Coordinates of C-alpha atoms in Angstrom, one line a residue:
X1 CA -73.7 -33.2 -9.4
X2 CA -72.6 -32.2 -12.9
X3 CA -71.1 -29.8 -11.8
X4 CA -69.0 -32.0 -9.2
X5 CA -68.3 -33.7 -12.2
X6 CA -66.9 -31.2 -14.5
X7 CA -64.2 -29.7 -11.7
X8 CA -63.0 -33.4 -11.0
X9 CA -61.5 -33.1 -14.6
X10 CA -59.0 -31.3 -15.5
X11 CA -57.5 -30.7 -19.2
X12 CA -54.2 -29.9 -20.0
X13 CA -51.7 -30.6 -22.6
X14 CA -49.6 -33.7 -23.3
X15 CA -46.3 -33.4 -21.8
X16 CA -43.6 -36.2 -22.6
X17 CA -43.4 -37.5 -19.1
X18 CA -47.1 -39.2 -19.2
X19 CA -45.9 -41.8 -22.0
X20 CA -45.2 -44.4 -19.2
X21 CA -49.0 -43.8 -18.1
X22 CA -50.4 -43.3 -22.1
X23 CA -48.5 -46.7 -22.9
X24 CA -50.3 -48.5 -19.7
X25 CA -53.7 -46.9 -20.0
X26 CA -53.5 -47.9 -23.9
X27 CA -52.3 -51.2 -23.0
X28 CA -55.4 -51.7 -20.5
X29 CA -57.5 -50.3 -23.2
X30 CA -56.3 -52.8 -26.1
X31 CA -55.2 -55.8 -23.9
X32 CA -51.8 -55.5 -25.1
X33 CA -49.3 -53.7 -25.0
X34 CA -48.6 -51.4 -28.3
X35 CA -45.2 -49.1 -26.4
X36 CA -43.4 -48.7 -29.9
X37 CA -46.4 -47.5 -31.3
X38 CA -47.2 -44.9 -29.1
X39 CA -44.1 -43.9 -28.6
X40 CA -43.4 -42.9 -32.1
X41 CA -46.6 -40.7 -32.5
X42 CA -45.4 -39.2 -29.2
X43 CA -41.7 -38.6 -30.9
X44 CA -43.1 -37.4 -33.9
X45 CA -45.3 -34.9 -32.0
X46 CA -42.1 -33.5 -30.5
X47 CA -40.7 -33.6 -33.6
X48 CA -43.1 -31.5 -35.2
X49 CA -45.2 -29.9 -32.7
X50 CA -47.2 -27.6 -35.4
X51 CA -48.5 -30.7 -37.0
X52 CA -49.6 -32.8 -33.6
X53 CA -52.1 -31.5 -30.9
X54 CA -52.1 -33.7 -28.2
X55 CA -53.9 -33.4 -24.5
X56 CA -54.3 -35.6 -21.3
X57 CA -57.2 -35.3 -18.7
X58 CA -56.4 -35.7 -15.2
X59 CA -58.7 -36.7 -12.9
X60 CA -57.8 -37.7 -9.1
X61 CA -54.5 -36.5 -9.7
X62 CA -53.8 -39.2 -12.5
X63 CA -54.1 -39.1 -15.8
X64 CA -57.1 -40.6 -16.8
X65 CA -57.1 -40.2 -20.2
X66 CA -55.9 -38.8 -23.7
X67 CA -56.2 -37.8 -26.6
X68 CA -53.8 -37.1 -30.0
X69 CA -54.8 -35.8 -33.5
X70 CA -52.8 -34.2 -36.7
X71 CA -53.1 -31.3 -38.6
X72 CA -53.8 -32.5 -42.3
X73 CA -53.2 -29.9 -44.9
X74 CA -53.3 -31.6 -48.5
X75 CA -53.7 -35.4 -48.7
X76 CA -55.4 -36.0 -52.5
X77 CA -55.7 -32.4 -53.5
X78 CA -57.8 -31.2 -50.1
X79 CA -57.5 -27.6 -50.0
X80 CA -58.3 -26.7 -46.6
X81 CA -56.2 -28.0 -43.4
X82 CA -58.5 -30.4 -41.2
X83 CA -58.0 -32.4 -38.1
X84 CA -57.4 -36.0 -38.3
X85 CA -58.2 -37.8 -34.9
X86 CA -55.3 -40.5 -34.3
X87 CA -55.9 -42.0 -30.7
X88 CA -58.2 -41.6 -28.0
X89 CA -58.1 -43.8 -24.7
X90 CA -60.0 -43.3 -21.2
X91 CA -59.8 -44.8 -17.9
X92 CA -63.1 -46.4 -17.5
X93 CA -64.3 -44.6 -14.1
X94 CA -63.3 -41.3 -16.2
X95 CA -66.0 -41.9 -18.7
X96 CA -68.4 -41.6 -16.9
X97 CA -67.7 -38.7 -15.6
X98 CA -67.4 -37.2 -19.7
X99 CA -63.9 -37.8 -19.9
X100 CA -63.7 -38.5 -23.7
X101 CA -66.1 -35.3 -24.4
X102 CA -63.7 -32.7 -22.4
X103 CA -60.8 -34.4 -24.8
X104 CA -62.8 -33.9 -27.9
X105 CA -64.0 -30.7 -26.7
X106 CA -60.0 -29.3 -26.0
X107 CA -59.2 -30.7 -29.6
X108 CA -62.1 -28.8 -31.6
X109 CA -61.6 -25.3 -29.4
X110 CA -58.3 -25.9 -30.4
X111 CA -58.7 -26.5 -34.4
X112 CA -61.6 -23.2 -33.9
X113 CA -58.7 -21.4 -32.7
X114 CA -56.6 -22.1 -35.5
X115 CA -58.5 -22.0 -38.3
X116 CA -59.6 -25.6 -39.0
X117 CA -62.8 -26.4 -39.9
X118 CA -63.1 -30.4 -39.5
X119 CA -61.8 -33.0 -37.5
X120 CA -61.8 -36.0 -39.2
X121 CA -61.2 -40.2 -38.4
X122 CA -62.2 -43.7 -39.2
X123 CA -62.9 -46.9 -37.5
X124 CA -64.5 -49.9 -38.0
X125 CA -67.9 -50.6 -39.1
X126 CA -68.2 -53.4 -36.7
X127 CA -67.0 -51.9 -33.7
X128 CA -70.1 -50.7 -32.0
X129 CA -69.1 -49.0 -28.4
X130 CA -66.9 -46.2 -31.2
X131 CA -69.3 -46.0 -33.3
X132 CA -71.7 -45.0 -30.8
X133 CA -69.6 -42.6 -28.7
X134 CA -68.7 -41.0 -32.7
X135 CA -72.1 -40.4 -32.8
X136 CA -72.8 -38.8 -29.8
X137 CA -69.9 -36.6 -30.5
X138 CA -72.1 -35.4 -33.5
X139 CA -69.5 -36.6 -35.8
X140 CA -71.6 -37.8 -39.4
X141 CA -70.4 -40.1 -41.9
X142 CA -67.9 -37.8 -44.6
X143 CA -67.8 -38.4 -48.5
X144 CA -64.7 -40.6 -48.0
X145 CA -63.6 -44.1 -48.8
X146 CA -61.0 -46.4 -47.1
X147 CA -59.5 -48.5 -49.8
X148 CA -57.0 -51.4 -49.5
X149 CA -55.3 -54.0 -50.4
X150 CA -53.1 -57.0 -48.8
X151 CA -49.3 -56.8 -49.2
X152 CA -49.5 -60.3 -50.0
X153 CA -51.7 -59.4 -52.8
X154 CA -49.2 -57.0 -54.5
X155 CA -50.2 -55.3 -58.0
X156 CA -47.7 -56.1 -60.6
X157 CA -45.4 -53.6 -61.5
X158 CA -46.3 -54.3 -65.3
X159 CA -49.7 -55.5 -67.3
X160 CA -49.5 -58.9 -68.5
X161 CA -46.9 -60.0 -71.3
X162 CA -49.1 -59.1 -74.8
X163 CA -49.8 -61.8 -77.0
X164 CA -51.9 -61.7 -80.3
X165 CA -54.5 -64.6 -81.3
X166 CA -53.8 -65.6 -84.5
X167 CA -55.5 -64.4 -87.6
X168 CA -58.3 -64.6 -90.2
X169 CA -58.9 -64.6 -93.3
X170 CA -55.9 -65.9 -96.2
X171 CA -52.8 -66.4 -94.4
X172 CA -54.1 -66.2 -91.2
X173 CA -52.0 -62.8 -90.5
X174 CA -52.3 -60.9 -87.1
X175 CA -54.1 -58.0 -87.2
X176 CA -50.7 -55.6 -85.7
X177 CA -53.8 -53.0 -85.7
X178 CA -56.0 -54.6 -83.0
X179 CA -56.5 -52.8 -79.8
X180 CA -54.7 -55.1 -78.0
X181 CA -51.4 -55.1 -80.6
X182 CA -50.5 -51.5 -79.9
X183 CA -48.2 -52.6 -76.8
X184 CA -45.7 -49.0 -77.7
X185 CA -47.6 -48.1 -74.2
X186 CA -47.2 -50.6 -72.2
X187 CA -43.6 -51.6 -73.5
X188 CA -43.2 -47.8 -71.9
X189 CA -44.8 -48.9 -68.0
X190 CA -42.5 -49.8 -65.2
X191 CA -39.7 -48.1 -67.4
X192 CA -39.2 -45.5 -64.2
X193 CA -36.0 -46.0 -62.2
X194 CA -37.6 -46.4 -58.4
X195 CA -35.9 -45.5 -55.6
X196 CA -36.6 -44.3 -51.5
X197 CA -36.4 -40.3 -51.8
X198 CA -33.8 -38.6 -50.7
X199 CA -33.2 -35.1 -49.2
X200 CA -31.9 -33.7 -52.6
X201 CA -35.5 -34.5 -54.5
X202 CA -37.8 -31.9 -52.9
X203 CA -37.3 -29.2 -55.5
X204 CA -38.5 -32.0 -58.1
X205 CA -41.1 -33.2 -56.2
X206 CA -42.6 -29.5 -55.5
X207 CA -42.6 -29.6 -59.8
X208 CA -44.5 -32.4 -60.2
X209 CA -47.1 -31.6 -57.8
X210 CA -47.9 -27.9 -59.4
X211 CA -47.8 -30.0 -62.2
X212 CA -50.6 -32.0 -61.4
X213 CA -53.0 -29.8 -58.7
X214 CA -51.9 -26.5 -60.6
X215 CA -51.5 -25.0 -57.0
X216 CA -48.7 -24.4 -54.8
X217 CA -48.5 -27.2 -52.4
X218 CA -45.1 -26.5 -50.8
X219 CA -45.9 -26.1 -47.2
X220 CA -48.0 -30.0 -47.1
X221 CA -45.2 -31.4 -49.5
X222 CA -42.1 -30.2 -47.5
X223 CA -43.8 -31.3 -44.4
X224 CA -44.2 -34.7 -45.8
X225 CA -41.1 -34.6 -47.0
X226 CA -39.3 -33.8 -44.2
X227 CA -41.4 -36.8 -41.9
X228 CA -39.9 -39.2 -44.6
X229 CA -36.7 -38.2 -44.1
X230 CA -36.2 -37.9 -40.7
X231 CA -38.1 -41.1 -39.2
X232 CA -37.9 -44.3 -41.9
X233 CA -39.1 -47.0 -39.9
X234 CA -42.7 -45.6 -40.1
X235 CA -42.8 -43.7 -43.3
X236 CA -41.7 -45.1 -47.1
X237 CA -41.3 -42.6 -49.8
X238 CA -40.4 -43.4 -53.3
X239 CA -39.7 -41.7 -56.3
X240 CA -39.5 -42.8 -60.2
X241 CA -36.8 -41.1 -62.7
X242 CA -36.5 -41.1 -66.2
X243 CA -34.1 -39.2 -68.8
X244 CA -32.5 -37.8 -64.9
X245 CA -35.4 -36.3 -63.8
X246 CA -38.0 -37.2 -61.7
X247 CA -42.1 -37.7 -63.0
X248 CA -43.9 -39.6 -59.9
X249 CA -43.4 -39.9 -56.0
X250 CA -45.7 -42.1 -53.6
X251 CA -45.6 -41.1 -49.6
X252 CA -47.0 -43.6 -47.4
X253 CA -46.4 -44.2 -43.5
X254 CA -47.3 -46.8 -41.2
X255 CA -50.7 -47.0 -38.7
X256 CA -49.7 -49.5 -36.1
X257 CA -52.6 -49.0 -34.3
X258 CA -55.5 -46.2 -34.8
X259 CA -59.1 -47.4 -34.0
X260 CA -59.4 -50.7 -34.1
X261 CA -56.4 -51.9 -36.6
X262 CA -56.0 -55.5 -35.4
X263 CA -52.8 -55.7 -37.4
X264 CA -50.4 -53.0 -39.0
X265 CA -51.3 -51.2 -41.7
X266 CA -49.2 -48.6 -44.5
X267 CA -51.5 -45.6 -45.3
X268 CA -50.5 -44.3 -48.4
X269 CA -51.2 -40.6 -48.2
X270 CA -50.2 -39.2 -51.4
X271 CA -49.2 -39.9 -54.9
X272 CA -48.4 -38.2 -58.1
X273 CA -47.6 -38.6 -61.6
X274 CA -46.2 -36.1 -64.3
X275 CA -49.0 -35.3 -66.4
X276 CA -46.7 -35.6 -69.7
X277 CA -45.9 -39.0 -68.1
X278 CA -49.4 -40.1 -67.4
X279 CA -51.3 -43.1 -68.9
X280 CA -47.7 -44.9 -69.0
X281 CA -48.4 -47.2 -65.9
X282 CA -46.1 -45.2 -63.6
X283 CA -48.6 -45.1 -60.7
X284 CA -49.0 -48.8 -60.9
X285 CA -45.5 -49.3 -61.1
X286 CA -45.1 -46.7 -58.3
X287 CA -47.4 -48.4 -55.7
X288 CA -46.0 -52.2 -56.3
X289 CA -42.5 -51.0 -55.6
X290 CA -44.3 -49.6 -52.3
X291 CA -45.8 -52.8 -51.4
X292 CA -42.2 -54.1 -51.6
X293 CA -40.8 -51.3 -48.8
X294 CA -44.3 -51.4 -46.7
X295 CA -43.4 -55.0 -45.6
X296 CA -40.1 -53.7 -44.0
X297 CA -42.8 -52.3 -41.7
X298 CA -44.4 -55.0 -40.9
X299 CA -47.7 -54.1 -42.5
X300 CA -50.2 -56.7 -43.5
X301 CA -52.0 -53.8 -45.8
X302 CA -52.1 -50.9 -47.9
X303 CA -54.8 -48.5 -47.3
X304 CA -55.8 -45.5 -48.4
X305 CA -58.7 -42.9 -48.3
X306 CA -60.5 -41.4 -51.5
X307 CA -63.1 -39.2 -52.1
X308 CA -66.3 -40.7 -53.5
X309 CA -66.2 -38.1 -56.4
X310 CA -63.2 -38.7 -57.1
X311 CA -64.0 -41.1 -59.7
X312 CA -60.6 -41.3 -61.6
X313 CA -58.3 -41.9 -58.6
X314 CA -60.9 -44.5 -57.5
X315 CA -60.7 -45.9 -60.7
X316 CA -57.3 -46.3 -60.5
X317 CA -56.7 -47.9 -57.5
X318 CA -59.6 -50.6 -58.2
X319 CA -57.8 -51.4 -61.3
X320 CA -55.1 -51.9 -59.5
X321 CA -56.3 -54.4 -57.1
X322 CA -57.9 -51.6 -54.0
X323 CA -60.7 -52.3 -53.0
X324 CA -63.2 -51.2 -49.8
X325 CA -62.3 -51.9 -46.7
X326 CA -64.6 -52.4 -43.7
X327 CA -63.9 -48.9 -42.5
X328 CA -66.3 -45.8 -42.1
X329 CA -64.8 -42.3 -42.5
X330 CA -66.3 -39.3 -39.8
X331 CA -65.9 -36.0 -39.7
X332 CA -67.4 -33.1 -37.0
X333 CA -67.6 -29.5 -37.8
X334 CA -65.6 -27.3 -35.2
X335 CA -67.5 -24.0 -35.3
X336 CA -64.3 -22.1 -36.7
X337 CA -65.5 -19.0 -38.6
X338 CA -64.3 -18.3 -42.1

């Protein structure tokens, strides 16, 4: 019988001619339609076809099922490229018959083949049928955090307007030496010029981020770079200048719809500050100008994922208003050798 099974399913690649059947199957799967969704992870897999492994299963002569992941190769200082699992849907008489095993099974021979040690994804504590099917999968629960934010709930771009209580002693004179008198740093935040990148920034960027990881990052940043540039109705990049030259970017891109998302969320993917610019409030600055482009994309949130040791990017984004979402983080091994 199992064997009856396993011939009845057939795995091949994604070709562009299923996205009328992805965008129904998806739409049976969710309840509603999400077409412009899937058709811009589609387009950006054609795009950039190194970066998107994507592959259907047929079964009955139909496809019956699909599933779509990315190749991540430096999000917050990772060193090693890992798989990040986008989108997964199956035709409900397929999954019984394994469907969604053969998919994830395709993607993790694949990532063995090339290298890649992990595949990677998140979804919702709460949704139970996932979770379940995650485990089976012998995915475990990775160091990772989801943090976010409302857009509603912006960070300001600067701290609050300093004031001094007044004195003691004879005269009553404020004490200009008190902690919170010395305002020569936070006169400084916000004082970046912020503005969308463009296609002449790259070479600036690539200096602030050896700058800050001390590595050679040009592959992941040009590949973000050029995703920014070439599709801005899901991605928002910013970058801050001052004296002419620029000392932070922020790239972030919209998630319309992975796992559960009941309503759209930006996923900001990477940020950076000069380190002879940092402790000037540049990030903060940085990331409320995002929340200002993110709700051109209709997002409701700003997420983003951190490691757990990480403890001084989580401290900055709890201090500026992050905080954890209701979203586990997964990862699987993929037997690759190395």
């Amino acid at each position: 019988m199992s064997e009856t099974k396993e011939q009845s399913l057939t795995i091949r690649p994604l070709a562009p001619d299923d996205l009328p059947s992805v965008i129904a199957l998806d739409a049976a799967i969710q309840g509603h339609s999400r077409r412009t969704y899937v058709e811009r992870r589609l387009a950006a897999a054609l795009r950039d076809p190194a970066l998107h492994v994507q592959f259907a299963v047929q079964h009955a002569g139909r496809l019956a099922g699909y599933i779509l992941a990315r190749v991540l190769q430096g999000e917050f200082g990772r060193t090693e490229a890992s798989l990040r699992l986008e989108l997964i849907g199956v035709r409900a008489d397929a999954r019984r018959l394994g469907a969604g095993g053969k998919l994830l099974e395709a993607l993790a021979q694949w990532a063995s083949r090339h290298g890649i040690h992990e595949i990677r994804t998140s979804a919702p504590w709460g949704d139970a049928p996932m979770l379940g099917w995650l485990r089976a999968m012998r995915f475990r629960l990775a160091p990772d955090i989801v943090l976010g934010m409302s857009v509603a709930q912006a960070p300001a771009s600067e701290d609050p307007v300093v004031t001094l209580s007044q004195g003691r002693g004879f005269g009553q004179e404020a004490d200009f030496g008190a902690p919170e008198a010395n305002d020569h740093e936070r006169m400084a935040r916000g004082s970046a010029e912020v503005r969308p990148m463009t296609a002449a920034d790259l070479q600036e960027i690539l200096r602030v981020d050896r700058a800050i990881t001390g590595r050679d990052r040009s592959e992941y940043i040009r590949a973000r770079f050029d995703e920014a540039l070439e599709d801005s109705t899901i991605h928002v990049s910013l970058v801050g200048r001052i004296d002419g030259a620029i000392v932070c970017f922020v790239m972030a891109r919209a998630d319309l719809g992975d796992f559960g998302r009941t309503q759209p969320a930006a996923v900001l993917d990477t940020i950076g500050v000069d380190p002879e610019y940092a402790h000037r409030g540049l990030g903060r600055a940085l990331v409320s100008r995002l929340f200002e482009y993110v709700s051109q994309l209709q997002a409701t949130r700003v997420e983003t994922l951190v490691k757990v040791a990480d403890l001084e990017l989580l401290g900055f984004f709890q201090g500026i208003g992050f905080v954890p979402t209701q979203r586990l983080v997964f990862v699987r091994d993929t037997g690759a050798e190395g």
